[in-house]
Each structure stands twice: as C-alpha cells, then as structure tokens.
Coordinates of C-alpha atoms in Angstrom, one line a residue:
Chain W
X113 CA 119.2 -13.1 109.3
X114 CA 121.4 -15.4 111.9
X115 CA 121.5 -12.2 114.1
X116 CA 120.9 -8.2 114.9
X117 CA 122.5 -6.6 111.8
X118 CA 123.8 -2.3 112.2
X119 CA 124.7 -0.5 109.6
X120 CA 126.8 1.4 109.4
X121 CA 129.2 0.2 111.5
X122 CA 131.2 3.7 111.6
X123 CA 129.3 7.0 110.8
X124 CA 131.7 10.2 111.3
X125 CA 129.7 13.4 110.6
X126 CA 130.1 16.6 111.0
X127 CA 128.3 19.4 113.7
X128 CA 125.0 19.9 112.6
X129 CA 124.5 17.0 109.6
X130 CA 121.4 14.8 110.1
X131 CA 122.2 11.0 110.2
X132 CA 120.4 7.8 109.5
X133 CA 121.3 4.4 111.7
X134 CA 119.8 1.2 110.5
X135 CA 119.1 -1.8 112.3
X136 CA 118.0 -5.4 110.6
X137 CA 116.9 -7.4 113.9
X138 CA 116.6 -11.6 113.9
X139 CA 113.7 -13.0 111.3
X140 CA 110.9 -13.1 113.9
X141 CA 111.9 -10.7 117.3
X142 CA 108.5 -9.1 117.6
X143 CA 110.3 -6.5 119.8
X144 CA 113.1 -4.4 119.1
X145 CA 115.1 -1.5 121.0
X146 CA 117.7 1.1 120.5
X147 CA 120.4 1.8 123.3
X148 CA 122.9 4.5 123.3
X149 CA 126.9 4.0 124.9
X150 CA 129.1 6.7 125.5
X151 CA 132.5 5.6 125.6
X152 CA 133.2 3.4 129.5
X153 CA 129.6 3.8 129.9
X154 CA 126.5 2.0 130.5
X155 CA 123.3 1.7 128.2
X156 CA 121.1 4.1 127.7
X157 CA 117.3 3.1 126.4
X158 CA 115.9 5.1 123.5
X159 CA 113.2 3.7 121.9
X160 CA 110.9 0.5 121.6
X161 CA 109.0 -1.0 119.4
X162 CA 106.4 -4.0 119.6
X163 CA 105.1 -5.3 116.3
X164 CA 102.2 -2.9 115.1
X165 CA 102.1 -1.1 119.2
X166 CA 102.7 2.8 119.3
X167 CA 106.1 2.8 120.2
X168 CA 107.8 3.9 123.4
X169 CA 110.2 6.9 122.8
X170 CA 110.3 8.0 126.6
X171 CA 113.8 7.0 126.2
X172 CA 114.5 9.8 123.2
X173 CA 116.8 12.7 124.8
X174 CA 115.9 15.6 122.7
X175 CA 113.3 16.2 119.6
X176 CA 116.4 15.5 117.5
X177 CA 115.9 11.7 117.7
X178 CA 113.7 9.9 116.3
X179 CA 113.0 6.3 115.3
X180 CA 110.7 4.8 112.8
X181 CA 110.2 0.8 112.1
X182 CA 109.1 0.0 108.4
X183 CA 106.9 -3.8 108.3
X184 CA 107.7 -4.5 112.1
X185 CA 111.1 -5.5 110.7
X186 CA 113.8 -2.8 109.7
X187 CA 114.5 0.2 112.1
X188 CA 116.1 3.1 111.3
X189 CA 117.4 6.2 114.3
X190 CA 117.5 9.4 112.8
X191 CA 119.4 11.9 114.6
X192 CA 118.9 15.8 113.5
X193 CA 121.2 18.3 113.4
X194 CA 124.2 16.3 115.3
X195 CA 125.7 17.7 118.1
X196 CA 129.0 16.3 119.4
X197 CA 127.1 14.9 122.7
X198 CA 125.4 12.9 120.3
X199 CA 128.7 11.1 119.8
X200 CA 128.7 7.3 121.2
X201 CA 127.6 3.9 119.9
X202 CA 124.2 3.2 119.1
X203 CA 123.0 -0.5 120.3
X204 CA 119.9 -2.1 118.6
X205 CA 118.9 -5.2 120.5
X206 CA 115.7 -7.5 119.8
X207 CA 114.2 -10.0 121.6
X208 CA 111.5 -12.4 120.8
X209 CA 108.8 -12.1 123.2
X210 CA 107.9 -8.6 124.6
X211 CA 109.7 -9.2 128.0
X212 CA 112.3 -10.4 126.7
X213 CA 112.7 -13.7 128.4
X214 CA 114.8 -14.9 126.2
X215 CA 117.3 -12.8 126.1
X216 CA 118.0 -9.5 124.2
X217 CA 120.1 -10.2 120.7
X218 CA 122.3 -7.4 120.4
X219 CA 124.0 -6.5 117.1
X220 CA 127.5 -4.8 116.7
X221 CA 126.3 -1.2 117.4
X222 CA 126.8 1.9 115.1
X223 CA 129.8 3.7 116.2
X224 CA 128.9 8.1 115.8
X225 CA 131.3 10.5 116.2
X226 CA 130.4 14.1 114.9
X227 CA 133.0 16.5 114.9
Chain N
X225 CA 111.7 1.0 134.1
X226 CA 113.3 -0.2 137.2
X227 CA 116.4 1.0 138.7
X228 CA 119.3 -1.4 139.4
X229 CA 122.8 -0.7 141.5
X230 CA 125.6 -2.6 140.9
X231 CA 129.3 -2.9 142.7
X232 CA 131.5 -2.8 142.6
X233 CA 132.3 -0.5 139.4
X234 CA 135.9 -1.9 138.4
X235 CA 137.7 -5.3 139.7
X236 CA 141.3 -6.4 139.2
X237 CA 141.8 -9.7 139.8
X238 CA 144.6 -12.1 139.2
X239 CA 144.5 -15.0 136.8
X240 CA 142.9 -17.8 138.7
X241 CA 141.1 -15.6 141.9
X242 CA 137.4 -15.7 142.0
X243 CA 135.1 -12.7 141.4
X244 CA 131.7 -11.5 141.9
X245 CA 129.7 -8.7 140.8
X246 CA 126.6 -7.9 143.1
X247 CA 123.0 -6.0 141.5
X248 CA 121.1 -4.3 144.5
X249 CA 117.3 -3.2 143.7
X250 CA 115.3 -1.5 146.6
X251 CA 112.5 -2.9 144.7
X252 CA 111.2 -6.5 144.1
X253 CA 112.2 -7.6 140.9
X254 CA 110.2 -9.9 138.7
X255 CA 112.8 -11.4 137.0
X256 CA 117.0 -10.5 136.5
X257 CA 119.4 -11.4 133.5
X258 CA 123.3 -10.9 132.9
X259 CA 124.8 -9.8 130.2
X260 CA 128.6 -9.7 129.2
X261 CA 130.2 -6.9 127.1
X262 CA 133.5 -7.9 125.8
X263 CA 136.0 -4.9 124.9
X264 CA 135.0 -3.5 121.6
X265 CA 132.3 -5.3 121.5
X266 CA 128.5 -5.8 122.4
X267 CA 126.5 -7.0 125.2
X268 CA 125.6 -10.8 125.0
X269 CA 122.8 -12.4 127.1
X270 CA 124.2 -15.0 129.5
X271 CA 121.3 -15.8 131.6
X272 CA 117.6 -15.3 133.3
X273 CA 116.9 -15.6 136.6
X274 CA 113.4 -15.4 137.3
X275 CA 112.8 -17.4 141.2
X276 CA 113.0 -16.6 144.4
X277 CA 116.5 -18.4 145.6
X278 CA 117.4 -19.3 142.1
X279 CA 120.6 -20.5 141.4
X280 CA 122.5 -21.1 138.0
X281 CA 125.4 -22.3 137.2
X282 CA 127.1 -22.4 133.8
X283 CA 130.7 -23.8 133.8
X284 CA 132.4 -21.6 136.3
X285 CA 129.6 -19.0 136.4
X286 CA 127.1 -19.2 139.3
X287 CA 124.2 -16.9 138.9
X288 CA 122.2 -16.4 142.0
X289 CA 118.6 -14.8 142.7
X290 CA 118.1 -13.6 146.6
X291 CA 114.9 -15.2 148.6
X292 CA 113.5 -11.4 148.4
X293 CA 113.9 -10.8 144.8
X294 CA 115.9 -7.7 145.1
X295 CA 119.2 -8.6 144.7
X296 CA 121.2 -11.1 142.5
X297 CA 125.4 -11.5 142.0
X298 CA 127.1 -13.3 139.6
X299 CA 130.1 -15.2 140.9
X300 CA 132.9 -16.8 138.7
X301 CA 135.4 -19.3 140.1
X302 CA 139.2 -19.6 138.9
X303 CA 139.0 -16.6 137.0
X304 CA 140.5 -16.9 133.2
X305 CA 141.7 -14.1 130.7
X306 CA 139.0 -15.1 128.6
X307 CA 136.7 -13.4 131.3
X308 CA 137.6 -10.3 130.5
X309 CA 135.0 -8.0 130.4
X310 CA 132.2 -5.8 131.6
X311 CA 129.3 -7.5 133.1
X312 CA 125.7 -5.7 133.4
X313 CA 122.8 -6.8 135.3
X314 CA 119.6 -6.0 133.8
X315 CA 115.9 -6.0 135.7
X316 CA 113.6 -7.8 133.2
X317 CA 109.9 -8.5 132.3
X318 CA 107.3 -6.4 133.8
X319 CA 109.0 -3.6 131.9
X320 CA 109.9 -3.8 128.3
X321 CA 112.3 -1.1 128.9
X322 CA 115.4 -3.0 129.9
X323 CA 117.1 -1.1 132.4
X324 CA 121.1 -1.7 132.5
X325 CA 123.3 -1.3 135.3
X326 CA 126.0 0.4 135.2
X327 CA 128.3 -2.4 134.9
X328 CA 131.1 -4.0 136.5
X329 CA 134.1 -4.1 134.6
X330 CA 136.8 -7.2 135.0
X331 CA 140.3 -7.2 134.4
X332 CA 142.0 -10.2 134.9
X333 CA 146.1 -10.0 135.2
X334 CA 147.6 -12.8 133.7

C-alpha cells in the first residue's frame, strides 16, 4: 500500500481480555517496528523485525506482549491479559533499509484503552 | 540503542518568533534524524543528518549536525501555526532500535 496501515484504529477492552493489533507496512520495507505512546509521552520501542532475522523483542515490557510477522509483510502485537497500564497508542513504523536511512514510515497508531 | 536528551521539553512562542529544539548525546552518534508529531497524530520523518557539521535547510527549517557528532538542533525561523507540534530527535543507523527523544513540544500563539 501507499503507506503503514493499523488496524484497528480504536480498540477499548476490558481488564484482563487479550487483544490483537495489526500492522500492514509499505510494499517493500524489509524492516518494521512497533512503538508504544502513553498519552504526552515519548516512544517507546517494542519489537523489530528484519525480513526472515530472529526478531528483537528487548523492547517487550512484560511476557504479555508479543509480536509475530507472517511473509515478512503483515505484523500483528498481541497483548495478554490487558492491564490498564497497557493503555496508550501503539505505533508501527517501517523503513526500507535496516538502518533506516530513509526515514521510518509511520502509520496512524492503534489507540488501547482497557478499562 | 543509544540515548538522546533533548530541551527544552515545552516552548511557547509567538506567531512569527524563531525556535529551536536542541538533542544532546554524551556519545558520538553515527547519524541523527527529526521527526514531527502533529497533535493527534503520528510522527513523520523530516530529515537525516548523517556528517560532521552538516547543515540542512528545508524552507524555514535549518537542521544542524555538531563537528563532534554528539549533538544536533533544529532551528525554525518566523515561526507559523502550521508548526504546531512535537518535534523528536532520533539517533539512527548503527542501531536498528530507533531511540526517540523525549520530544519538544511547540505551541505557537497566534
């Protein structure tokens, strides 16, 4: 697609559900990454991929996350047993080299909030 | 992945003033790049800065690089509402794990 695609764009969820977060990157970023927001907040990394690479998940703040990419295209976050600290948008960024020299695409972020 | 500071944290400016966010590293930096986060919305890449001294300009942004790699600021002239925003610097390359700074958030009275 023309850019980083989220879905969905809202997610309310209650204490202790499980959710799923998708994110479609650009036709071609070899490299994609998840980044967490809390409301007037900075980013926070998560996870990394690199094509077929083990990924990096030193970013991951508890066992309850966890990120898989299908095809070295589609990602999708999964977060266990929700907690309301959990609550905060969800960035997924790709780039197209591993360094990102180009610039990190970011798409519109997945808004949590678990209540 | 490398740690970035950046001031200040929040800047009020009036409509036309300049303004300039600075990004300190105590370590050399292989290369830097800015990013703007509108309200509501998601960071967008602006520019990389990758050489000693480097300076970019892009309409009435100036991005600059220092000589020792460790620090960078982003500068804009005549400030507009339009420039409304938080701004993050970002240490690149060398580390895939983009570290963000904590921002510098710009509000421009009109």
């Amino acid at each position: 697609g023309a850019g980083v695609s989220q879905s969905p764009s809202n997610k309310v969820t209650e204490k202790g559900k499980d959710v799923e977060l998708r994110c479609d990157p650009i036709s071609g970023h070899t490299a994609l990454y998840w980044y967490r927001q809390s409301l007037g907040q900075g980013l926070e990394f998560l996870i990394y991929f690199q094509g077929n690479s083990a990924p990096d998940k030193s970013g991951l703040p508890s066992d309850r996350f966890s990120a898989e990419r299908t095809g070295g295209s589609v990602s999708t976050l999964t977060i266990q047993r929700t907690q309301q600290e959990d609550s905060a948008v969800y960035l997924c960024a790709s780039s197209l080299t591993r360094t990102g020299n180009y610039g990190y695409t970011f798409g519109s972020g997945t808004r949590l909030t678990v209540v | 992945g490398q740690q970035v500071m950046q001031i200040p944290q929040y800047q009020h400016v009036q409509e036309g003033e300049d303004f300039t966010t600075y990004c300190n590293s105590s370590t050399t930096l292989s290369n830097i790049q800015w990013y703007k986060q509108r309200p509501g919305g998601h960071p967008v890449f602006l520019i990389q800065l990758v050489k000693s001294g480097e300076v970019k300009k892009q309409k009435r942004l100036t991005f600059q690089f220092g000589e020792a790699k460790k620090n960078s600021s982003l500068h804009i002239t005549a400030t507009q509402t339009t420039d409304v925003g938080t701004y993050f610097c970002a240490p690149g390359a060398g580390s895939y794990q983009l570290t963000f700074g904590k921002g510098t958030k710009l509000s421009v009275i009109p």
